[in-house]
PDB file of C-alpha atoms in Angstrom:
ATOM      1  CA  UNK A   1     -26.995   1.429 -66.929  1.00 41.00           C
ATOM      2  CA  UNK A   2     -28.761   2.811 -63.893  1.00 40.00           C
ATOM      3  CA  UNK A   3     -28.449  -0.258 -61.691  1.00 42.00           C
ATOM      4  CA  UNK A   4     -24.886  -0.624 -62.782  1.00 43.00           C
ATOM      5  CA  UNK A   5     -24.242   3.084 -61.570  1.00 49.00           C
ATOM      6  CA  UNK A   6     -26.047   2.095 -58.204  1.00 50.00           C
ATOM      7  CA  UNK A   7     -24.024  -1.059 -58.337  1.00 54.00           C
ATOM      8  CA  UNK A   8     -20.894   0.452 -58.658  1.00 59.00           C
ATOM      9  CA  UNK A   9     -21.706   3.423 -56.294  1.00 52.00           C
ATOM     10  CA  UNK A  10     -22.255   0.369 -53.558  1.00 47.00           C
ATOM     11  CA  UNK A  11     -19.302  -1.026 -54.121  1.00 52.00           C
ATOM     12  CA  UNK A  12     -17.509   2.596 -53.747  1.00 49.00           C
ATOM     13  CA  UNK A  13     -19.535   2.717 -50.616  1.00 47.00           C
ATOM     14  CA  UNK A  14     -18.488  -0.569 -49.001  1.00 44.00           C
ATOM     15  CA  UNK A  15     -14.853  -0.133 -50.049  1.00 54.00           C
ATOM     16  CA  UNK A  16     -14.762   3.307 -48.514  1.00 49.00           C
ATOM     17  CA  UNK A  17     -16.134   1.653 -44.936  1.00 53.00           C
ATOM     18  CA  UNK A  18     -13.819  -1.125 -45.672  1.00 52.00           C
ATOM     19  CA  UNK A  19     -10.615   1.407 -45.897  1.00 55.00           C
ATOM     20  CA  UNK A  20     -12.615   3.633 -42.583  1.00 51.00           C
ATOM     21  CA  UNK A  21     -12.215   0.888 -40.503  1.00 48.00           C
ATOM     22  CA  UNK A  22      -8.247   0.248 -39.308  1.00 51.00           C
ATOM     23  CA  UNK A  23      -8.569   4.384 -38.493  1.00 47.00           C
ATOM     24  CA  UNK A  24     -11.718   3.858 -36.322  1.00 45.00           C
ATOM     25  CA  UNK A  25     -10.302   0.999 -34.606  1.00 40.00           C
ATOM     26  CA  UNK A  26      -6.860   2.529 -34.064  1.00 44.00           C
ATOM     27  CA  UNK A  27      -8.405   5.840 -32.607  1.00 45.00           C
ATOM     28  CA  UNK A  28     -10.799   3.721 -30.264  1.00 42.00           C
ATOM     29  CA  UNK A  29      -7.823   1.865 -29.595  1.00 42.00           C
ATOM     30  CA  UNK A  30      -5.864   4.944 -28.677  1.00 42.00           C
ATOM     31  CA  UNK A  31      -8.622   6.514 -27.027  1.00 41.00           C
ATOM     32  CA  UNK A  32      -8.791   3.523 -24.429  1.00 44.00           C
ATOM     33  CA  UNK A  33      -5.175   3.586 -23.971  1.00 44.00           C
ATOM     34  CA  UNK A  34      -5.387   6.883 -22.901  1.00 46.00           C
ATOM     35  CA  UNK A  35      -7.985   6.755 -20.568  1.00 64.00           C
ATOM     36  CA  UNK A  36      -5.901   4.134 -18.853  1.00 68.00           C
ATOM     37  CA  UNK A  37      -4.616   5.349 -15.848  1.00 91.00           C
ATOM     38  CA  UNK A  38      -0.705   4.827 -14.860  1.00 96.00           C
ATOM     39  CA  UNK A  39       0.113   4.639 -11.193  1.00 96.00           C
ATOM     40  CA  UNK A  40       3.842   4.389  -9.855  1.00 97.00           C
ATOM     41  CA  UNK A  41       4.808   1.686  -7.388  1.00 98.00           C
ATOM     42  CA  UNK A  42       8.085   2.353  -5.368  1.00 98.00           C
ATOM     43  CA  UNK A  43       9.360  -1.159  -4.265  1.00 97.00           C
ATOM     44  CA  UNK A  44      13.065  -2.515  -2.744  1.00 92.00           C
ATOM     45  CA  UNK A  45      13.392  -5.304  -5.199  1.00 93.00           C
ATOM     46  CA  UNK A  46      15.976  -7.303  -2.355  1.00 86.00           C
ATOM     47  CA  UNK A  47      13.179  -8.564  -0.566  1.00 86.00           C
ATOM     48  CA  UNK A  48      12.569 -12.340  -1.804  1.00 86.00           C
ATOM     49  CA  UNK A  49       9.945 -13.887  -1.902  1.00 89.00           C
ATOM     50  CA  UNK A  50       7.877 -10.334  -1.882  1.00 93.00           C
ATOM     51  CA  UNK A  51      10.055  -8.442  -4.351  1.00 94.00           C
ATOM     52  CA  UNK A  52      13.395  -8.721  -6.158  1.00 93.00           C
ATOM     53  CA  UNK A  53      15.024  -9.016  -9.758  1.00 93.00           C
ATOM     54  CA  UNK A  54      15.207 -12.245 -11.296  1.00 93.00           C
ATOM     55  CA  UNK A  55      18.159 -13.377 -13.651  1.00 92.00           C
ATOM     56  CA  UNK A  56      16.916 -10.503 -16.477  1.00 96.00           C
ATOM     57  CA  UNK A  57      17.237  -7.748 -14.131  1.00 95.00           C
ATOM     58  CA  UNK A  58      12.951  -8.060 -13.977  1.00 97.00           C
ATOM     59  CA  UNK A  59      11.213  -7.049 -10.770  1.00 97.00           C
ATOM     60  CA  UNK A  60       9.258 -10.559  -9.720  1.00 97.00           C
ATOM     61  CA  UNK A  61       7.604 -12.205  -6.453  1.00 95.00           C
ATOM     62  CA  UNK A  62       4.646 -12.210  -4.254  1.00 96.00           C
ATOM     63  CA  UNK A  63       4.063  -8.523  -3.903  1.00 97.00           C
ATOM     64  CA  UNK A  64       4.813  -7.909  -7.714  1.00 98.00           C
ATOM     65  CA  UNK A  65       1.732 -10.292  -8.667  1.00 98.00           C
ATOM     66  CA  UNK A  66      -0.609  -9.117  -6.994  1.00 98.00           C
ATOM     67  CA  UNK A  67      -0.187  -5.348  -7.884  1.00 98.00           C
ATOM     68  CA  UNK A  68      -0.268  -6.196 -10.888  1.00 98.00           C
ATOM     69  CA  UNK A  69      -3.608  -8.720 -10.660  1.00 97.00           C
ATOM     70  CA  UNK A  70      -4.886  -5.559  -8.872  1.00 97.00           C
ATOM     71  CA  UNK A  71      -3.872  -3.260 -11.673  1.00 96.00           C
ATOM     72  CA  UNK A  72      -6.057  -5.698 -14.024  1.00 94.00           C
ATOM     73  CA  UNK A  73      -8.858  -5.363 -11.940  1.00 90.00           C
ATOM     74  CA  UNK A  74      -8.814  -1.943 -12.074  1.00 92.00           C
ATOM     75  CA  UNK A  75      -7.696  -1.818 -15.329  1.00 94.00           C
ATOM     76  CA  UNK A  76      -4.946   0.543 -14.678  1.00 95.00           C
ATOM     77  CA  UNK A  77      -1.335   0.335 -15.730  1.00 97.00           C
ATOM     78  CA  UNK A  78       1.925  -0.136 -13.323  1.00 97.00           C
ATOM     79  CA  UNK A  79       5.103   1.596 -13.837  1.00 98.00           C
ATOM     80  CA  UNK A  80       7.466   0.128 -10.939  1.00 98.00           C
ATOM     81  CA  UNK A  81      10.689   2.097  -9.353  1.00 97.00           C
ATOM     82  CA  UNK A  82      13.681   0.299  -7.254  1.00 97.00           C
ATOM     83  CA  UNK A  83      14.943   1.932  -4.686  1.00 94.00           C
ATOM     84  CA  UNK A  84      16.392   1.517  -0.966  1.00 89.00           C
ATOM     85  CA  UNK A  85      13.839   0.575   1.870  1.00 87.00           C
ATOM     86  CA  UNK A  86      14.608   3.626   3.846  1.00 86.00           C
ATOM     87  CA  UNK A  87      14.095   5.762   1.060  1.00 92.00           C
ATOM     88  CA  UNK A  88       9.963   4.822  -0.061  1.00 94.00           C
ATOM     89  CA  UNK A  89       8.436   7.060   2.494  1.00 93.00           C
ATOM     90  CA  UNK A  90      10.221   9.847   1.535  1.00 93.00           C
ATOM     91  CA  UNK A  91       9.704   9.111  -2.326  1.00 95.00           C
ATOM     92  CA  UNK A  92       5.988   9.083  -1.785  1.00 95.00           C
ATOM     93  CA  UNK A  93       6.043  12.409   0.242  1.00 92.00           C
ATOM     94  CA  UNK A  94       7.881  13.623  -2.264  1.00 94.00           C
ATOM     95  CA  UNK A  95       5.159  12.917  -4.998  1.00 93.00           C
ATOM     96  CA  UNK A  96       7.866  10.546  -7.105  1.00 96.00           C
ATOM     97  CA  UNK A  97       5.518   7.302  -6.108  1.00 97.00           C
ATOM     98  CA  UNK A  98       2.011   6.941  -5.391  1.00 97.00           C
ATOM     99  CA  UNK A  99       2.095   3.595  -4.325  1.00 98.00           C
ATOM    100  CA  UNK A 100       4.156   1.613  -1.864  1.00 98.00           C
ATOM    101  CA  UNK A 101       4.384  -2.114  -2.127  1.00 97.00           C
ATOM    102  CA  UNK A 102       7.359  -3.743  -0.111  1.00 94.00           C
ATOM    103  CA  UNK A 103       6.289  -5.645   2.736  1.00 88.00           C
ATOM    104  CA  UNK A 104       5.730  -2.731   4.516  1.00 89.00           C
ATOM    105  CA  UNK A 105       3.912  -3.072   8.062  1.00 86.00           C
ATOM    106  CA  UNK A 106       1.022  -0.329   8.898  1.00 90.00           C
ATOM    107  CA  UNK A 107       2.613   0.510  12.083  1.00 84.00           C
ATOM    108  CA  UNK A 108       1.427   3.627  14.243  1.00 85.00           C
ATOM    109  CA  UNK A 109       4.325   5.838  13.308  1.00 85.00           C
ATOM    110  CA  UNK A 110       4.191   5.210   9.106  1.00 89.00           C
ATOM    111  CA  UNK A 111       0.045   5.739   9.334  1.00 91.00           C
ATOM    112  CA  UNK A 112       1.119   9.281  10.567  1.00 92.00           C
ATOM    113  CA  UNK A 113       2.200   9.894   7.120  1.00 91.00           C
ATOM    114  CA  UNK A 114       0.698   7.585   4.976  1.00 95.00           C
ATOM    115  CA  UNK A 115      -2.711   5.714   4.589  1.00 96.00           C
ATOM    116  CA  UNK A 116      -2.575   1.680   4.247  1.00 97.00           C
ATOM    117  CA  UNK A 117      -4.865  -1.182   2.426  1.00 97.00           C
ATOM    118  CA  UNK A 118      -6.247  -3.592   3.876  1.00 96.00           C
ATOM    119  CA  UNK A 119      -3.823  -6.241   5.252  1.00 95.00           C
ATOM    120  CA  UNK A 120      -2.824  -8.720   2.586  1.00 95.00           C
ATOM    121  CA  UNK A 121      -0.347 -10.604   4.379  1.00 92.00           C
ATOM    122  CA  UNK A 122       0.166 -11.661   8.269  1.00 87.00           C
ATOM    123  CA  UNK A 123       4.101 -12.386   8.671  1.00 80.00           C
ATOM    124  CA  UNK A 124       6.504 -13.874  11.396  1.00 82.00           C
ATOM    125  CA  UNK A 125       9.589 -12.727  12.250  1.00 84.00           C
ATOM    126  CA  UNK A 126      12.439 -15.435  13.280  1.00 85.00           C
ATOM    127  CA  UNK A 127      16.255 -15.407  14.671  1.00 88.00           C
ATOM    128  CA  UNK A 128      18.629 -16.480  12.810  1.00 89.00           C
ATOM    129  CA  UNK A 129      21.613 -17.487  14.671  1.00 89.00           C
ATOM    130  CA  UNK A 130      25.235 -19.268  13.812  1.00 87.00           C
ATOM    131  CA  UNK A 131      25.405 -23.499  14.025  1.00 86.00           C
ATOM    132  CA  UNK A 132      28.792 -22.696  16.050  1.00 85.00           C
ATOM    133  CA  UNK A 133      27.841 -20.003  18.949  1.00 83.00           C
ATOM    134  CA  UNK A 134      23.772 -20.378  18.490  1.00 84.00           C
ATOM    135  CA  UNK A 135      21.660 -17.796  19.961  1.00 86.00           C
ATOM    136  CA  UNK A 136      18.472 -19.019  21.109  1.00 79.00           C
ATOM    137  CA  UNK A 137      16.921 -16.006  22.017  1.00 82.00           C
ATOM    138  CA  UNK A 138      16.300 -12.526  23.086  1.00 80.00           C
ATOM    139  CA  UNK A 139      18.036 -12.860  26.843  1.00 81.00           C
ATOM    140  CA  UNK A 140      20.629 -14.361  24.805  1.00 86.00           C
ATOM    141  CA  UNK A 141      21.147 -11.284  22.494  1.00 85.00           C
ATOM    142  CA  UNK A 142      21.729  -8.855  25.292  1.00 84.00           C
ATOM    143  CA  UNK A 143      25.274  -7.393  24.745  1.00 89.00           C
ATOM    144  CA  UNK A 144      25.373  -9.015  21.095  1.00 92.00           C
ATOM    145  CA  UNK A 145      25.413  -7.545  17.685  1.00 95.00           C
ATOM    146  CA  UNK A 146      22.214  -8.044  15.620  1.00 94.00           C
ATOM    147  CA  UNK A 147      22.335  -7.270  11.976  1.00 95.00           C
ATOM    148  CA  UNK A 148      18.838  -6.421  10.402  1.00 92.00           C
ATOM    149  CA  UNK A 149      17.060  -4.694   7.394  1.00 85.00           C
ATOM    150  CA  UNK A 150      17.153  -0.338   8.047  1.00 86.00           C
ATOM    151  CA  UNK A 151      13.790   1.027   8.864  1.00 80.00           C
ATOM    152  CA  UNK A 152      11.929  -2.303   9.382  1.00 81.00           C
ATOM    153  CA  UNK A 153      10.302  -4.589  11.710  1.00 80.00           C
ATOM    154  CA  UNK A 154      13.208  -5.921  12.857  1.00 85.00           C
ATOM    155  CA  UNK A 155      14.813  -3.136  13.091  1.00 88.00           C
ATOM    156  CA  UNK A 156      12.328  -1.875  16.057  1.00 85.00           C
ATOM    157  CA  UNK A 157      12.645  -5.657  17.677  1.00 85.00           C
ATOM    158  CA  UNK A 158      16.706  -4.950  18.066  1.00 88.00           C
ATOM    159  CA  UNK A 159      16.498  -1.214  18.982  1.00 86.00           C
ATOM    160  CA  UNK A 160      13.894  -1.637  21.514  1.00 82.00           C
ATOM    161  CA  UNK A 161      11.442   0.719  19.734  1.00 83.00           C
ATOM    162  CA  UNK A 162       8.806  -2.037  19.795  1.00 79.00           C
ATOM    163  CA  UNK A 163       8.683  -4.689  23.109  1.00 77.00           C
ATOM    164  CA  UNK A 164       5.579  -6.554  21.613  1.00 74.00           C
ATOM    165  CA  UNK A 165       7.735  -9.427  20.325  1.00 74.00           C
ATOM    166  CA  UNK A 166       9.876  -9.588  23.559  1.00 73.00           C
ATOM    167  CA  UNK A 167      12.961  -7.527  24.911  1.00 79.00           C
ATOM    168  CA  UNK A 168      16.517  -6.961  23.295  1.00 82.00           C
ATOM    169  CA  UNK A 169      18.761  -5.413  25.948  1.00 84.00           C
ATOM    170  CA  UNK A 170      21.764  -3.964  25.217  1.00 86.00           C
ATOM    171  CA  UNK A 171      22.528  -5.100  21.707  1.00 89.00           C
ATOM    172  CA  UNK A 172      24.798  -3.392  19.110  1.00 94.00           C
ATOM    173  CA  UNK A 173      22.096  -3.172  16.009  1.00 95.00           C
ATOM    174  CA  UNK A 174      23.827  -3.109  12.596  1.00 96.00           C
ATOM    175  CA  UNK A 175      21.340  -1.858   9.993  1.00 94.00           C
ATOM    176  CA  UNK A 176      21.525  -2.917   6.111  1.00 91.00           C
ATOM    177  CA  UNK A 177      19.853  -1.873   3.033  1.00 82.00           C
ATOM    178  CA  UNK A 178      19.023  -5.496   2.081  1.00 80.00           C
ATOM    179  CA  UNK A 179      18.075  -8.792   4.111  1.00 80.00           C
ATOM    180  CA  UNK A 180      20.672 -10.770   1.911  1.00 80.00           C
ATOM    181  CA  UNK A 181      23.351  -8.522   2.939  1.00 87.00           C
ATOM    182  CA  UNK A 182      22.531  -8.714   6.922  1.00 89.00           C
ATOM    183  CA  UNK A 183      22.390 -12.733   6.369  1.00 87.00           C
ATOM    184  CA  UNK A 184      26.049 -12.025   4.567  1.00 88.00           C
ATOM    185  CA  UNK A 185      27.509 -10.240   7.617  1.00 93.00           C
ATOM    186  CA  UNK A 186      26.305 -12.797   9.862  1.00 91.00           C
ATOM    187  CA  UNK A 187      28.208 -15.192   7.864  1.00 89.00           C
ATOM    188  CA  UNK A 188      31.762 -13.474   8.102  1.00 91.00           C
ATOM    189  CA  UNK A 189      31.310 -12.958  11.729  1.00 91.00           C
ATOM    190  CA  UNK A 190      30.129  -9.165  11.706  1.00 94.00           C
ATOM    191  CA  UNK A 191      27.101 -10.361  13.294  1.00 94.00           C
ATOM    192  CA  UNK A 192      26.077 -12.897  16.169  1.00 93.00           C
ATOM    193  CA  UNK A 193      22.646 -12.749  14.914  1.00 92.00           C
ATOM    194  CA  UNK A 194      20.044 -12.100  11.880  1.00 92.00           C
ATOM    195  CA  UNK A 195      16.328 -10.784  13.264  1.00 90.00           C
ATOM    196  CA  UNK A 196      13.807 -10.771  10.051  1.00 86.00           C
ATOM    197  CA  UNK A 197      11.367 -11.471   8.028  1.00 84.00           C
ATOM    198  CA  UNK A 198      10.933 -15.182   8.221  1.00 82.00           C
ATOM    199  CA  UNK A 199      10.043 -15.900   4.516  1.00 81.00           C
ATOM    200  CA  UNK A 200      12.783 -13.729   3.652  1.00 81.00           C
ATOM    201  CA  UNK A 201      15.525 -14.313   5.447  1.00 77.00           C
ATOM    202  CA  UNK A 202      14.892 -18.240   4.838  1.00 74.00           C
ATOM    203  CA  UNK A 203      14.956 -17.605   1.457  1.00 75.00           C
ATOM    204  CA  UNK A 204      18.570 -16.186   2.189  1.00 73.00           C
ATOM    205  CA  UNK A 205      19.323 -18.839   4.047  1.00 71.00           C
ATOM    206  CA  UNK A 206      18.521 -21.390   1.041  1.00 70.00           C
ATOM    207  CA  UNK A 207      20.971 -19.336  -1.286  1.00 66.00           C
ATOM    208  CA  UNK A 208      24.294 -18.410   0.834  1.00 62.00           C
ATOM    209  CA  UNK A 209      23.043 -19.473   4.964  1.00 60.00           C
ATOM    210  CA  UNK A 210      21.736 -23.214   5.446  1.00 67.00           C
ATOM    211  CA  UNK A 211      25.351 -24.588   5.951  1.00 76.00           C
ATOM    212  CA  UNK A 212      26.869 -22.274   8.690  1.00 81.00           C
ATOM    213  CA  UNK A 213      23.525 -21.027  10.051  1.00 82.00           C
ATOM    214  CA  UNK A 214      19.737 -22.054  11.320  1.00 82.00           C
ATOM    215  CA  UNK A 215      16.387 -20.405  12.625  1.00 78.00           C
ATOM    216  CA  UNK A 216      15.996 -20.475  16.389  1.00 79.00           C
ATOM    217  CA  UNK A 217      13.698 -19.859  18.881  1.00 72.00           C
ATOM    218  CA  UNK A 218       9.784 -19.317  18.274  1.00 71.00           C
ATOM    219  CA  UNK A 219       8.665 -17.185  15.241  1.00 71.00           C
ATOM    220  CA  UNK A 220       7.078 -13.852  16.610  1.00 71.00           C
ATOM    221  CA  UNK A 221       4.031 -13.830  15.351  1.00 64.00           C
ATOM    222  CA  UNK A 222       1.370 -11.523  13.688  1.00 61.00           C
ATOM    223  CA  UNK A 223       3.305  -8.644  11.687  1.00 75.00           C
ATOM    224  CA  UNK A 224       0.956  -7.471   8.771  1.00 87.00           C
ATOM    225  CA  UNK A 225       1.301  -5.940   5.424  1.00 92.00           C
ATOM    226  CA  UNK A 226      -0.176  -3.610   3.953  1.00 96.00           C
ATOM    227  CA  UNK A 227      -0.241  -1.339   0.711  1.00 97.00           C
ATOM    228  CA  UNK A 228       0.595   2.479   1.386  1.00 97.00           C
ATOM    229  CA  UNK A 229      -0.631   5.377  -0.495  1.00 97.00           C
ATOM    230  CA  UNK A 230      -0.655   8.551   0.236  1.00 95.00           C
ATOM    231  CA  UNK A 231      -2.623  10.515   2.705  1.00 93.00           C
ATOM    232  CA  UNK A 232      -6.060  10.741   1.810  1.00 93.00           C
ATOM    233  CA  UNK A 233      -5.688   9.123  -1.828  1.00 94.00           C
ATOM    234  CA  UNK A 234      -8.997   7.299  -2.959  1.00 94.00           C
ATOM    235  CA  UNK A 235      -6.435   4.626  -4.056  1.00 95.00           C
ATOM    236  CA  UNK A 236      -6.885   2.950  -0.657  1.00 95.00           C
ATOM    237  CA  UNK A 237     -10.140   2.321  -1.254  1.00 95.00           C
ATOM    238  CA  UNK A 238      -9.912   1.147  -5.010  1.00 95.00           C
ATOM    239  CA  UNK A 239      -7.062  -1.274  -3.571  1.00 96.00           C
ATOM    240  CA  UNK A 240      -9.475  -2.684  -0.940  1.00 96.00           C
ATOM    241  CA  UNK A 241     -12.188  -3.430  -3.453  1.00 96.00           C
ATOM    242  CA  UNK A 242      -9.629  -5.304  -5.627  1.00 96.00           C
ATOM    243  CA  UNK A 243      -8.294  -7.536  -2.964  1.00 96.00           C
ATOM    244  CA  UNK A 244     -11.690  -8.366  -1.861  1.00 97.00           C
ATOM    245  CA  UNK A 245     -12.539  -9.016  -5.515  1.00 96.00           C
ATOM    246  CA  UNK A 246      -9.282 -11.303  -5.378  1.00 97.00           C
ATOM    247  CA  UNK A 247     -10.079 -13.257  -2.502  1.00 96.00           C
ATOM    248  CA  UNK A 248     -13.275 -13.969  -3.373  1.00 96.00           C
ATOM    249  CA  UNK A 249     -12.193 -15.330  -6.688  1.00 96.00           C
ATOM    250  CA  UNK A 250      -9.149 -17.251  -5.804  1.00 96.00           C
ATOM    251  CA  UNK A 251      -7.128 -15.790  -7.494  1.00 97.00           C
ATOM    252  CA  UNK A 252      -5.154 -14.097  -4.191  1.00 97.00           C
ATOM    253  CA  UNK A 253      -5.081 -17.950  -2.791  1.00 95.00           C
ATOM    254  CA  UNK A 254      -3.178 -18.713  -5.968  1.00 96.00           C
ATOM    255  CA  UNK A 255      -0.613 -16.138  -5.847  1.00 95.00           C
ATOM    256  CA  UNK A 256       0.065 -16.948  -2.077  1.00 92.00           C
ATOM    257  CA  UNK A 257       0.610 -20.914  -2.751  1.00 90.00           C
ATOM    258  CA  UNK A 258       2.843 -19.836  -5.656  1.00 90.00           C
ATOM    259  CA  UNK A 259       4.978 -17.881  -3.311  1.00 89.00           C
ATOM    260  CA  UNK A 260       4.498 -19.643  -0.289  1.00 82.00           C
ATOM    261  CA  UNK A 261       3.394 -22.595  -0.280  1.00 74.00           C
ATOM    262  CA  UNK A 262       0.078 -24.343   0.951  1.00 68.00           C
ATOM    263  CA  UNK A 263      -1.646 -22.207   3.760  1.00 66.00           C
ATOM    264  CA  UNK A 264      -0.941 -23.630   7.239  1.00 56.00           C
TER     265      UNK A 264
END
């Protein structure tokens, strides 16, 4: 009778442990969960191939995978907000993001503000210019009205804030929110001329351009990206230990000949 008391005191035992163990597993599971960190990514999903919404209304594209490789790495979680180009800076000053990632160049002015990452992508600007009246290039802007995305790169180029590309003298600069919509007014005559974002405004070009327009001239070369954050965050850092991580993995060369194509 003894070992069947012991016997059945086991089995109490073991069933007990048994019934113990979805509770330990869900409170180390919630435990983990909420250790894990969640960061906020302001974007302008209208920036193909680097951001936009795909036919679900989903942010996708270049810059969207590799936050979110980099979020892996760190094992940290992404919430990401849409908004207008012009309007990321002041988001992140105003503590609504904490990280900016929208093919955003680390120039002089922004650094003032913000710190960047390391530069994960080199890009070209190009002209785009009508079949019928082509432009060919900056001479032949002077006087001209050059549509381009608010705030950017090309946006300096036109206004003559920035000479490093070459000289635009004299032109009538009409700003947009989105590159798609500065290709658009270029095709209803609002616009003699489209300066951007090669990848970008190619990618336009494929969807609404390629039959009343073309890329002319020489690309400008050498505009990088980089990943803002705000002043003095340790995020920078983290960021540039998971892109080297990336890199040296291959994982980063992945991502880029998904988006882009083979490396020239």
């Amino acid at each position: 009778m003894r070992r069947y008391g012991k016997s059945r005191a086991f089995i109490c035992f073991v069933m007990c442990m048994i019934m113990a163990l979805p509770v330990y597993f869900s409170s180390a599971v919630a435990v983990k969960a909420a250790e894990q960190q969640t960061i906020i990514v302001g974007t302008n999903a209208e920036y193909s191939p680097f951001e936009y919404l795909d036919d679900d209304g989903n942010i996708t594209g270049f810059d969207y995978d590799l936050l979110e490789a980099i979020a892996k790495e760190e094992n940290v979680k992404l919430v990401w907000k849409d908004m207008p180009f012009d309007s990321l800076m002041g988001s992140m000053e105003a503590g609504d993001v904490q990280v900016i990632a929208a093919g955003i160049g680390p120039t002089e002015d922004r650094k003032k503000s913000v710190d960047f990452s390391d530069v994960y992508y080199t890009g070209t600007q190009c002209i785009i210019s009508r079949k019928d009246n082509p432009i060919k290039d900056f001479e032949e802007m002077s006087g001209k009205t050059v549509a381009v995305l608010e705030g950017a790169q090309s946006d300096m180029i036109a206004s003559g804030e920035t000479t490093d590309y070459g000289e635009v003298k004299d032109a009538k600069v009409k700003r947009f929110k989105n590159a798609s919509s500065a290709v658009m007014e270029l095709k209803n005559g609002g616009a003699d001329a489209v300066i951007g974002d090669a990848p970008v405004v190619e990618y336009y070009m494929t969807k609404a351009g390629k039959d009343f327009a073309k890329t002319v001239g020489e690309r400008m070369e050498a505009e990088p990206y980089g990943i803002a954050v705000k002043k003095g965050s340790k995020l920078a850092g983290d960021l540039n230990k998971a892109l080297a991580e990336l890199k040296k993995s291959g994982e980063y060369d992945k991502l880029y000949t998904k988006w882009f194509g083979e490396k020239k």
